[in-house]
PDB file of C-alpha atoms and ligand atoms in Angstrom:
ATOM      1  CA  MET A 952      96.078 255.660 203.778  1.00  0.00           C
ATOM      2  CA  ILE A 953      94.806 253.641 200.832  1.00  0.00           C
ATOM      3  CA  GLY A 954      91.160 252.642 201.129  1.00  0.00           C
ATOM      4  CA  PHE A 955      89.856 249.520 199.387  1.00  0.00           C
ATOM      5  CA  ILE A 956      86.146 249.299 198.617  1.00  0.00           C
ATOM      6  CA  GLY A 957      85.934 245.516 198.475  1.00  0.00           C
ATOM      7  CA  ALA A 958      88.338 243.202 200.267  1.00  0.00           C
ATOM      8  CA  GLY A 959      88.388 240.196 197.940  1.00  0.00           C
ATOM      9  CA  SER A 960      91.177 238.521 195.994  1.00  0.00           C
ATOM     10  CA  MET A 961      92.427 241.605 194.153  1.00  0.00           C
ATOM     11  CA  ALA A 962      92.204 244.023 197.071  1.00  0.00           C
ATOM     12  CA  THR A 963      94.056 241.523 199.249  1.00  0.00           C
ATOM     13  CA  ALA A 964      96.756 240.984 196.609  1.00  0.00           C
ATOM     14  CA  MET A 965      97.312 244.748 196.143  1.00  0.00           C
ATOM     15  CA  ALA A 966      97.262 245.483 199.869  1.00  0.00           C
ATOM     16  CA  ARG A 967      99.829 242.742 200.519  1.00  0.00           C
ATOM     17  CA  GLY A 968     102.009 244.096 197.722  1.00  0.00           C
ATOM     18  CA  TRP A 969     101.966 247.608 199.133  1.00  0.00           C
ATOM     19  CA  GLY A 970     102.231 246.293 202.699  1.00  0.00           C
ATOM     20  CA  GLY A 971     101.455 248.520 205.655  1.00  0.00           C
ATOM     21  CA  PRO A 972      98.091 249.444 207.121  1.00  0.00           C
ATOM     22  CA  VAL A 973      95.005 249.814 204.918  1.00  0.00           C
ATOM     23  CA  LEU A 974      91.378 250.819 205.114  1.00  0.00           C
ATOM     24  CA  ALA A 975      89.016 248.207 203.694  1.00  0.00           C
ATOM     25  CA  SER A 976      85.324 247.431 203.393  1.00  0.00           C
ATOM     26  CA  ASP A 977      83.307 244.401 202.317  1.00  0.00           C
ATOM     27  CA  SER A 978      79.652 243.456 202.083  1.00  0.00           C
ATOM     28  CA  GLY A 979      79.629 241.492 205.320  1.00  0.00           C
ATOM     29  CA  SER A 980      81.897 238.497 204.731  1.00  0.00           C
ATOM     30  CA  GLY A 981      84.534 239.641 207.237  1.00  0.00           C
ATOM     31  CA  ARG A 982      87.279 239.702 204.597  1.00  0.00           C
ATOM     32  CA  ALA A 983      87.984 243.397 205.283  1.00  0.00           C
ATOM     33  CA  ALA A 984      88.499 242.609 208.973  1.00  0.00           C
ATOM     34  CA  ALA A 985      90.779 239.680 208.048  1.00  0.00           C
ATOM     35  CA  LEU A 986      92.852 241.944 205.791  1.00  0.00           C
ATOM     36  CA  VAL A 987      93.150 244.559 208.521  1.00  0.00           C
ATOM     37  CA  GLU A 988      94.061 241.864 211.025  1.00  0.00           C
ATOM     38  CA  GLU A 989      96.916 240.875 208.702  1.00  0.00           C
ATOM     39  CA  LEU A 990      98.191 244.321 207.677  1.00  0.00           C
ATOM     40  CA  GLY A 991      96.836 246.786 210.228  1.00  0.00           C
ATOM     41  CA  GLY A 992      94.518 249.700 209.509  1.00  0.00           C
ATOM     42  CA  GLU A 993      90.741 249.786 209.864  1.00  0.00           C
ATOM     43  CA  ALA A 994      87.833 247.771 208.500  1.00  0.00           C
ATOM     44  CA  PHE A 995      84.593 249.531 207.551  1.00  0.00           C
ATOM     45  CA  ARG A 996      81.104 248.303 206.789  1.00  0.00           C
ATOM     46  CA  ASP A 997      80.173 251.802 205.606  1.00  0.00           C
ATOM     47  CA  ASN A 998      81.802 252.834 202.312  1.00  0.00           C
ATOM     48  CA  ALA A 999      81.061 256.538 202.911  1.00  0.00           C
ATOM     49  CA  ALA A1000      83.069 256.495 206.150  1.00  0.00           C
ATOM     50  CA  LEU A1001      85.894 254.608 204.445  1.00  0.00           C
ATOM     51  CA  ALA A1002      85.993 257.104 201.549  1.00  0.00           C
ATOM     52  CA  ALA A1003      86.072 260.030 203.975  1.00  0.00           C
ATOM     53  CA  ALA A1004      89.045 258.520 205.824  1.00  0.00           C
ATOM     54  CA  ALA A1005      91.082 257.391 202.769  1.00  0.00           C
ATOM     55  CA  GLU A1006      93.592 259.495 200.841  1.00  0.00           C
ATOM     56  CA  VAL A1007      93.383 257.242 197.762  1.00  0.00           C
ATOM     57  CA  LEU A1008      90.443 254.952 196.956  1.00  0.00           C
ATOM     58  CA  VAL A1009      90.770 251.610 195.188  1.00  0.00           C
ATOM     59  CA  LEU A1010      87.557 250.268 193.671  1.00  0.00           C
ATOM     60  CA  ALA A1011      87.886 246.509 194.208  1.00  0.00           C
ATOM     61  CA  HIS A1012      84.224 245.502 194.203  1.00  0.00           C
ATOM     62  CA  ARG A1013      82.456 243.921 191.192  1.00  0.00           C
ATOM     63  CA  PRO A1014      82.128 246.023 188.001  1.00  0.00           C
ATOM     64  CA  GLY A1015      78.312 246.020 188.096  1.00  0.00           C
ATOM     65  CA  GLN A1016      78.352 247.836 191.438  1.00  0.00           C
ATOM     66  CA  LEU A1017      80.059 250.986 190.138  1.00  0.00           C
ATOM     67  CA  ARG A1018      77.113 253.382 190.099  1.00  0.00           C
ATOM     68  CA  GLU A1019      75.506 252.068 193.286  1.00  0.00           C
ATOM     69  CA  ILE A1020      78.731 252.420 195.288  1.00  0.00           C
ATOM     70  CA  ALA A1021      79.804 255.738 193.723  1.00  0.00           C
ATOM     71  CA  ALA A1022      76.435 257.227 194.674  1.00  0.00           C
ATOM     72  CA  SER A1023      77.026 256.319 198.307  1.00  0.00           C
ATOM     73  CA  VAL A1024      80.473 257.906 198.758  1.00  0.00           C
ATOM     74  CA  ASP A1025      82.113 261.321 198.455  1.00  0.00           C
ATOM     75  CA  ALA A1026      85.528 261.035 196.820  1.00  0.00           C
ATOM     76  CA  ALA A1027      85.781 264.639 195.593  1.00  0.00           C
ATOM     77  CA  GLY A1028      89.378 265.746 195.108  1.00  0.00           C
ATOM     78  CA  LYS A1029      90.770 262.247 195.702  1.00  0.00           C
ATOM     79  CA  MET A1030      92.409 259.749 193.403  1.00  0.00           C
ATOM     80  CA  VAL A1031      90.133 256.796 192.580  1.00  0.00           C
ATOM     81  CA  ILE A1032      91.951 253.763 191.179  1.00  0.00           C
ATOM     82  CA  SER A1033      89.693 251.208 189.541  1.00  0.00           C
ATOM     83  CA  VAL A1034      90.480 247.537 188.946  1.00  0.00           C
ATOM     84  CA  LEU A1035      86.958 246.946 187.604  1.00  0.00           C
ATOM     85  CA  GLY A1036      87.730 244.827 184.521  1.00  0.00           C
ATOM     86  CA  PRO A1037      85.892 246.333 181.535  1.00  0.00           C
ATOM     87  CA  THR A1038      84.793 249.589 183.202  1.00  0.00           C
ATOM     88  CA  THR A1039      86.041 252.436 180.997  1.00  0.00           C
ATOM     89  CA  THR A1040      87.670 255.684 182.068  1.00  0.00           C
ATOM     90  CA  GLY A1041      84.580 257.493 180.741  1.00  0.00           C
ATOM     91  CA  GLU A1042      82.299 255.411 182.965  1.00  0.00           C
ATOM     92  CA  LEU A1043      84.589 256.059 185.943  1.00  0.00           C
ATOM     93  CA  ARG A1044      84.549 259.817 185.258  1.00  0.00           C
ATOM     94  CA  ALA A1045      80.769 259.795 185.054  1.00  0.00           C
ATOM     95  CA  ALA A1046      80.546 257.973 188.393  1.00  0.00           C
ATOM     96  CA  TYR A1047      83.274 260.055 190.129  1.00  0.00           C
ATOM     97  CA  PRO A1048      83.140 263.430 188.339  1.00  0.00           C
ATOM     98  CA  GLU A1049      85.085 265.302 191.020  1.00  0.00           C
ATOM     99  CA  SER A1050      87.912 262.767 191.431  1.00  0.00           C
ATOM    100  CA  THR A1051      91.067 261.885 189.509  1.00  0.00           C
ATOM    101  CA  VAL A1052      90.056 258.500 188.113  1.00  0.00           C
ATOM    102  CA  VAL A1053      92.526 255.866 186.931  1.00  0.00           C
ATOM    103  CA  ARG A1054      91.513 252.706 185.066  1.00  0.00           C
ATOM    104  CA  THR A1055      93.894 249.824 185.745  1.00  0.00           C
ATOM    105  CA  MET A1056      94.133 246.101 185.189  1.00  0.00           C
ATOM    106  CA  PRO A1057      96.459 244.415 187.700  1.00  0.00           C
ATOM    107  CA  ASN A1058      97.101 240.716 188.175  1.00  0.00           C
ATOM    108  CA  THR A1059      97.384 238.732 191.391  1.00  0.00           C
ATOM    109  CA  ALA A1060     101.200 238.638 191.220  1.00  0.00           C
ATOM    110  CA  VAL A1061     101.064 242.168 192.648  1.00  0.00           C
ATOM    111  CA  GLN A1062     101.127 240.495 196.064  1.00  0.00           C
ATOM    112  CA  MET A1063     104.745 239.482 195.313  1.00  0.00           C
ATOM    113  CA  ARG A1064     105.441 242.985 193.911  1.00  0.00           C
ATOM    114  CA  ARG A1065     105.990 241.156 190.607  1.00  0.00           C
ATOM    115  CA  GLY A1066     102.617 241.953 189.080  1.00  0.00           C
ATOM    116  CA  VAL A1067     101.781 243.567 185.785  1.00  0.00           C
ATOM    117  CA  ILE A1068      99.542 246.612 186.109  1.00  0.00           C
ATOM    118  CA  ALA A1069      98.099 248.017 182.906  1.00  0.00           C
ATOM    119  CA  VAL A1070      97.043 251.665 183.227  1.00  0.00           C
ATOM    120  CA  ALA A1071      94.788 253.403 180.725  1.00  0.00           C
ATOM    121  CA  GLU A1072      96.329 256.483 179.119  1.00  0.00           C
ATOM    122  CA  GLY A1073      95.574 259.560 181.167  1.00  0.00           C
ATOM    123  CA  GLY A1074      96.012 257.693 184.451  1.00  0.00           C
ATOM    124  CA  GLU A1075      99.729 258.400 184.760  1.00  0.00           C
ATOM    125  CA  ALA A1076      99.130 260.189 188.097  1.00  0.00           C
ATOM    126  CA  ALA A1077      98.955 256.730 189.720  1.00  0.00           C
ATOM    127  CA  THR A1078     102.074 255.315 188.057  1.00  0.00           C
ATOM    128  CA  GLU A1079     104.438 255.910 190.957  1.00  0.00           C
ATOM    129  CA  LEU A1080     102.093 254.332 193.496  1.00  0.00           C
ATOM    130  CA  LEU A1081     101.339 251.360 191.229  1.00  0.00           C
ATOM    131  CA  SER A1082     104.980 250.755 190.353  1.00  0.00           C
ATOM    132  CA  GLY A1083     105.408 249.516 193.939  1.00  0.00           C
ATOM    133  CA  LEU A1084     103.365 246.486 192.837  1.00  0.00           C
ATOM    134  CA  GLY A1085     105.371 245.508 189.753  1.00  0.00           C
ATOM    135  CA  ARG A1086     105.651 246.511 186.118  1.00  0.00           C
ATOM    136  CA  VAL A1087     103.356 249.314 185.001  1.00  0.00           C
ATOM    137  CA  VAL A1088     102.383 249.374 181.319  1.00  0.00           C
ATOM    138  CA  VAL A1089     100.400 252.340 179.984  1.00  0.00           C
ATOM    139  CA  LEU A1090      97.953 251.412 177.217  1.00  0.00           C
ATOM    140  CA  PRO A1091      95.429 253.302 175.109  1.00  0.00           C
ATOM    141  CA  GLU A1092      91.924 252.977 176.528  1.00  0.00           C
ATOM    142  CA  HIS A1093      90.781 250.770 173.622  1.00  0.00           C
ATOM    143  CA  GLN A1094      93.474 248.162 174.430  1.00  0.00           C
ATOM    144  CA  MET A1095      92.617 247.789 178.117  1.00  0.00           C
ATOM    145  CA  ASN A1096      90.418 244.709 177.617  1.00  0.00           C
ATOM    146  CA  LEU A1097      93.445 243.109 175.957  1.00  0.00           C
ATOM    147  CA  ALA A1098      95.326 243.712 179.219  1.00  0.00           C
ATOM    148  CA  THR A1099      92.792 241.487 180.966  1.00  0.00           C
ATOM    149  CA  ALA A1100      93.321 238.784 178.334  1.00  0.00           C
ATOM    150  CA  THR A1101      97.115 239.171 178.423  1.00  0.00           C
ATOM    151  CA  SER A1102      98.081 239.666 182.055  1.00  0.00           C
ATOM    152  CA  GLY A1103      94.936 239.944 184.211  1.00  0.00           C
ATOM    153  CA  VAL A1104      93.813 236.341 183.749  1.00  0.00           C
ATOM    154  CA  MET A1105      97.308 234.963 183.096  1.00  0.00           C
ATOM    155  CA  PRO A1106      98.194 233.793 186.638  1.00  0.00           C
ATOM    156  CA  ALA A1107      95.319 231.294 186.286  1.00  0.00           C
ATOM    157  CA  TYR A1108      96.579 230.059 182.906  1.00  0.00           C
ATOM    158  CA  ILE A1109     100.159 229.747 184.150  1.00  0.00           C
ATOM    159  CA  ALA A1110      98.972 227.865 187.230  1.00  0.00           C
ATOM    160  CA  LEU A1111      97.027 225.500 184.956  1.00  0.00           C
ATOM    161  CA  VAL A1112     100.024 224.974 182.663  1.00  0.00           C
ATOM    162  CA  ALA A1113     102.176 224.283 185.746  1.00  0.00           C
ATOM    163  CA  GLU A1114      99.638 221.777 187.032  1.00  0.00           C
ATOM    164  CA  ALA A1115      99.473 219.989 183.672  1.00  0.00           C
ATOM    165  CA  ALA A1116     103.272 219.830 183.310  1.00  0.00           C
ATOM    166  CA  ILE A1117     103.802 218.640 186.886  1.00  0.00           C
ATOM    167  CA  ASP A1118     101.056 216.018 186.545  1.00  0.00           C
ATOM    168  CA  ALA A1119     102.701 214.741 183.351  1.00  0.00           C
ATOM    169  CA  SER A1120     106.063 214.311 185.095  1.00  0.00           C
ATOM    170  CA  MET A1121     104.369 212.567 188.006  1.00  0.00           C
ATOM    171  CA  CYS A1122     102.489 210.317 185.610  1.00  0.00           C
ATOM    172  CA  TYR A1123     105.831 208.971 184.356  1.00  0.00           C
ATOM    173  CA  GLY A1124     107.244 208.543 187.861  1.00  0.00           C
ATOM    174  CA  LEU A1125     108.803 211.774 189.197  1.00  0.00           C
ATOM    175  CA  PRO A1126     107.765 212.491 192.799  1.00  0.00           C
ATOM    176  CA  GLU A1127     105.479 215.505 193.250  1.00  0.00           C
ATOM    177  CA  ARG A1128     107.950 217.569 195.281  1.00  0.00           C
ATOM    178  CA  GLU A1129     110.737 217.259 192.725  1.00  0.00           C
ATOM    179  CA  ALA A1130     108.359 217.723 189.766  1.00  0.00           C
ATOM    180  CA  THR A1131     106.946 220.912 191.311  1.00  0.00           C
ATOM    181  CA  GLU A1132     110.314 222.364 192.300  1.00  0.00           C
ATOM    182  CA  MET A1133     111.866 221.601 188.919  1.00  0.00           C
ATOM    183  CA  PHE A1134     108.980 222.978 186.889  1.00  0.00           C
ATOM    184  CA  LEU A1135     108.503 226.192 188.874  1.00  0.00           C
ATOM    185  CA  HIS A1136     112.193 227.057 188.905  1.00  0.00           C
ATOM    186  CA  THR A1137     112.356 226.319 185.186  1.00  0.00           C
ATOM    187  CA  LEU A1138     109.404 228.680 184.684  1.00  0.00           C
ATOM    188  CA  ALA A1139     110.999 231.494 186.717  1.00  0.00           C
ATOM    189  CA  GLY A1140     114.419 230.969 185.110  1.00  0.00           C
ATOM    190  CA  THR A1141     113.002 230.883 181.602  1.00  0.00           C
ATOM    191  CA  ALA A1142     111.059 234.090 182.255  1.00  0.00           C
ATOM    192  CA  GLU A1143     114.320 235.769 183.341  1.00  0.00           C
ATOM    193  CA  LEU A1144     116.101 234.406 180.279  1.00  0.00           C
ATOM    194  CA  LEU A1145     113.421 235.636 177.897  1.00  0.00           C
ATOM    195  CA  LEU A1146     113.308 239.061 179.572  1.00  0.00           C
ATOM    196  CA  SER A1147     117.076 239.387 179.255  1.00  0.00           C
ATOM    197  CA  ARG A1148     116.766 238.662 175.531  1.00  0.00           C
ATOM    198  CA  GLY A1149     114.002 241.108 174.787  1.00  0.00           C
ATOM    199  CA  GLY A1150     111.393 238.367 174.482  1.00  0.00           C
ATOM    200  CA  ASP A1151     113.131 236.364 171.727  1.00  0.00           C
ATOM    201  CA  THR A1152     111.193 233.131 172.206  1.00  0.00           C
ATOM    202  CA  ILE A1153     112.419 231.523 168.999  1.00  0.00           C
ATOM    203  CA  ALA A1154     116.100 231.828 169.963  1.00  0.00           C
ATOM    204  CA  ALA A1155     115.381 230.388 173.408  1.00  0.00           C
ATOM    205  CA  ARG A1156     113.570 227.446 171.827  1.00  0.00           C
ATOM    206  CA  ARG A1157     116.227 226.796 169.171  1.00  0.00           C
ATOM    207  CA  GLU A1158     118.921 226.599 171.837  1.00  0.00           C
ATOM    208  CA  VAL A1159     117.178 223.610 173.471  1.00  0.00           C
ATOM    209  CA  ALA A1160     116.373 221.856 170.229  1.00  0.00           C
ATOM    210  CA  SER A1161     118.491 219.352 168.253  1.00  0.00           C
ATOM    211  CA  PRO A1162     117.167 217.946 164.966  1.00  0.00           C
ATOM    212  CA  GLY A1163     115.070 214.832 165.486  1.00  0.00           C
ATOM    213  CA  GLU A1164     115.673 214.807 169.231  1.00  0.00           C
ATOM    214  CA  SER A1165     113.498 215.091 172.295  1.00  0.00           C
ATOM    215  CA  THR A1166     112.722 218.850 172.447  1.00  0.00           C
ATOM    216  CA  VAL A1167     111.569 219.218 168.846  1.00  0.00           C
ATOM    217  CA  ARG A1168     109.433 216.107 169.206  1.00  0.00           C
ATOM    218  CA  GLY A1169     107.846 217.376 172.401  1.00  0.00           C
ATOM    219  CA  VAL A1170     107.243 220.839 170.960  1.00  0.00           C
ATOM    220  CA  ALA A1171     105.740 219.346 167.782  1.00  0.00           C
ATOM    221  CA  MET A1172     103.334 217.350 169.938  1.00  0.00           C
ATOM    222  CA  LEU A1173     102.262 220.454 171.869  1.00  0.00           C
ATOM    223  CA  GLU A1174     101.646 222.235 168.556  1.00  0.00           C
ATOM    224  CA  ARG A1175      99.695 219.255 167.177  1.00  0.00           C
ATOM    225  CA  ARG A1176      97.559 219.181 170.324  1.00  0.00           C
ATOM    226  CA  GLY A1177      96.611 222.809 169.735  1.00  0.00           C
ATOM    227  CA  LEU A1178      98.580 224.808 172.297  1.00  0.00           C
ATOM    228  CA  ARG A1179      98.575 227.983 170.172  1.00  0.00           C
ATOM    229  CA  SER A1180      94.945 227.739 169.124  1.00  0.00           C
ATOM    230  CA  ALA A1181      93.932 227.011 172.729  1.00  0.00           C
ATOM    231  CA  PHE A1182      95.533 230.304 173.855  1.00  0.00           C
ATOM    232  CA  ASN A1183      93.989 232.126 170.906  1.00  0.00           C
ATOM    233  CA  ASP A1184      90.502 230.775 171.691  1.00  0.00           C
ATOM    234  CA  ALA A1185      90.963 231.599 175.384  1.00  0.00           C
ATOM    235  CA  ALA A1186      91.809 235.224 174.544  1.00  0.00           C
ATOM    236  CA  ARG A1187      88.678 235.452 172.400  1.00  0.00           C
ATOM    237  CA  ALA A1188      86.551 233.977 175.200  1.00  0.00           C
ATOM    238  CA  VAL A1189      87.882 236.592 177.646  1.00  0.00           C
ATOM    239  CA  LEU A1190      87.310 239.490 175.231  1.00  0.00           C
ATOM    240  CA  GLU A1191      83.772 238.291 174.451  1.00  0.00           C
ATOM    241  CA  ARG A1192      82.926 238.188 178.160  1.00  0.00           C
ATOM    242  CA  LEU A1193      84.280 241.700 178.701  1.00  0.00           C
ATOM    243  CA  GLU A1194      82.046 243.007 175.916  1.00  0.00           C
ATOM    244  CA  GLN A1195      78.910 241.618 177.592  1.00  0.00           C
ATOM    245  CA  PRO A1196      77.045 243.702 180.185  1.00  0.00           C
ATOM    246  CA  TYR A1197      77.873 243.628 183.894  1.00  0.00           C
ATOM    247  CA  PRO A1198      74.449 244.388 185.382  1.00  0.00           C
ATOM    248  CA  ASP A1199      74.225 247.092 188.023  1.00  0.00           C
ATOM    249  CA  PRO A1200      72.440 245.540 191.036  1.00  0.00           C
ATOM    250  CA  ALA A1201      70.684 248.901 191.537  1.00  0.00           C
ATOM    251  CA  THR A1202      68.923 248.576 188.156  1.00  0.00           C
ATOM    252  CA  ARG A1203      67.969 244.907 188.383  1.00  0.00           C
TER     253      ARG A1203
HETATM  254  N1  LIG B1208      90.865 238.428 190.943  1.00  0.00           N
HETATM  255  C1  LIG B1208      91.633 238.878 189.955  1.00  0.00           C
HETATM  256  O1  LIG B1208      92.611 238.239 189.541  1.00  0.00           O
HETATM  257  C2  LIG B1208      91.340 240.211 189.321  1.00  0.00           C
HETATM  258  C3  LIG B1208      92.256 240.722 188.384  1.00  0.00           C
HETATM  259  C4  LIG B1208      92.040 241.994 187.866  1.00  0.00           C
HETATM  260  C5  LIG B1208      90.893 242.708 188.200  1.00  0.00           C
HETATM  261  N2  LIG B1208      90.000 242.153 189.062  1.00  0.00           N
HETATM  262  C6  LIG B1208      88.805 242.938 189.392  1.00  0.00           C
HETATM  263  O2  LIG B1208      88.810 243.181 190.777  1.00  0.00           O
HETATM  264  C7  LIG B1208      87.461 243.318 191.231  1.00  0.00           C
HETATM  265  C8  LIG B1208      87.273 242.416 192.424  1.00  0.00           C
HETATM  266  O3  LIG B1208      87.564 241.086 192.016  1.00  0.00           O
HETATM  267  P1  LIG B1208      87.938 239.985 193.079  1.00  0.00           P
HETATM  268  O4  LIG B1208      88.422 238.826 192.307  1.00  0.00           O
HETATM  269  O5  LIG B1208      88.750 240.575 194.154  1.00  0.00           O
HETATM  270  O6  LIG B1208      86.446 239.672 193.606  1.00  0.00           O
HETATM  271  P2  LIG B1208      85.985 239.152 195.020  1.00  0.00           P
HETATM  272  O7  LIG B1208      87.040 238.281 195.615  1.00  0.00           O
HETATM  273  O8  LIG B1208      84.603 238.627 194.796  1.00  0.00           O
HETATM  274  O9  LIG B1208      85.901 240.498 195.886  1.00  0.00           O
HETATM  275  C9  LIG B1208      84.889 241.436 195.745  1.00  0.00           C
HETATM  276  C10 LIG B1208      84.842 242.203 197.045  1.00  0.00           C
HETATM  277  O10 LIG B1208      83.868 243.246 196.931  1.00  0.00           O
HETATM  278  C11 LIG B1208      83.146 243.278 198.154  1.00  0.00           C
HETATM  279  N3  LIG B1208      81.881 243.970 198.027  1.00  0.00           N
HETATM  280  C12 LIG B1208      80.742 243.580 197.409  1.00  0.00           C
HETATM  281  N4  LIG B1208      79.777 244.508 197.577  1.00  0.00           N
HETATM  282  C13 LIG B1208      80.333 245.511 198.302  1.00  0.00           C
HETATM  283  C14 LIG B1208      79.847 246.733 198.812  1.00  0.00           C
HETATM  284  N5  LIG B1208      78.611 247.152 198.583  1.00  0.00           N
HETATM  285  N6  LIG B1208      80.683 247.505 199.534  1.00  0.00           N
HETATM  286  C15 LIG B1208      81.970 247.115 199.775  1.00  0.00           C
HETATM  287  N7  LIG B1208      82.487 245.958 199.321  1.00  0.00           N
HETATM  288  C16 LIG B1208      81.662 245.171 198.600  1.00  0.00           C
HETATM  289  C17 LIG B1208      82.974 241.826 198.500  1.00  0.00           C
HETATM  290  O11 LIG B1208      82.546 241.719 199.834  1.00  0.00           O
HETATM  291  P3  LIG B1208      82.387 240.286 200.558  1.00  0.00           P
HETATM  292  O12 LIG B1208      83.802 239.869 200.886  1.00  0.00           O
HETATM  293  O13 LIG B1208      81.585 240.613 201.755  1.00  0.00           O
HETATM  294  O14 LIG B1208      81.706 239.383 199.573  1.00  0.00           O
HETATM  295  C18 LIG B1208      84.401 241.337 198.245  1.00  0.00           C
HETATM  296  O15 LIG B1208      85.218 241.596 199.374  1.00  0.00           O
HETATM  297  C19 LIG B1208      86.549 242.947 190.061  1.00  0.00           C
HETATM  298  O16 LIG B1208      86.001 244.120 189.534  1.00  0.00           O
HETATM  299  C20 LIG B1208      87.480 242.273 189.072  1.00  0.00           C
HETATM  300  O17 LIG B1208      87.113 242.542 187.735  1.00  0.00           O
HETATM  301  C21 LIG B1208      90.199 240.945 189.635  1.00  0.00           C
END
């Protein structure tokens, strides 16, 4: 069985995506028990007992807890999949020297099995398991922080964009239910369209646009209001955070 150390948002999303019973621990909130109540399996308060019972371990605690938690468990000979944001494969190997470590960056859409899971090169052993959660993309280690900026945080951005677009339609009179349904289906349909065209965003935009008419005017306004530079600045903010330290509670 898969054992999650940490039973927060990401552990819950991955466990739901995989389905089936899980082993899970938390620091006392009861979220592990809630997850087990939903999916079956067993909740642990003791990470060592969880690690002994699990076939594969998923590190789904906070990045700063790596050394403290690794020191308390024996995962020798097991696969250890990390979702710990900026934690490098080298740091994982140092913490779990006798395990097969895999650095990943999933996003919360894994719970729909439509996630994106970036895997650092060398972690291909986990590809088959992770592909049950969505699209696996293998990246060089030095590009893994870009995975956080590109897909890890993106469900939050997309949700914000959806909220802004729906609010705008409501502001000019469309009822919330219709505005929400229309926007979200447009989002899903446009994603399918773009995927089918190899990501050709310009062609998809041109097809909606007539000279001087509504689409080009709307798009020009989004550009003028800084849509591109807002995304660019957001990516920089994410990367800057990932380069800052994540203190280990054991050393504080
Ligand atoms: N959320 C995302 O979209 C996302 C995306 C990609 C990667 N990640 C990564 O996933 C990791 C978890 O993020 P999250 O958003 O799921 O955070 P979260 O909701 O705060 O969950 C953290 C979990 O770790 C548990 N925990 C803390 N100390 C523990 C200990 N000593 N032993 C066992 N469990 C312990 C917490 O227990 P309690 O429930 O008792 O507090 C909680 O269940 C982070 O490293 C983050 O970088 C998150």
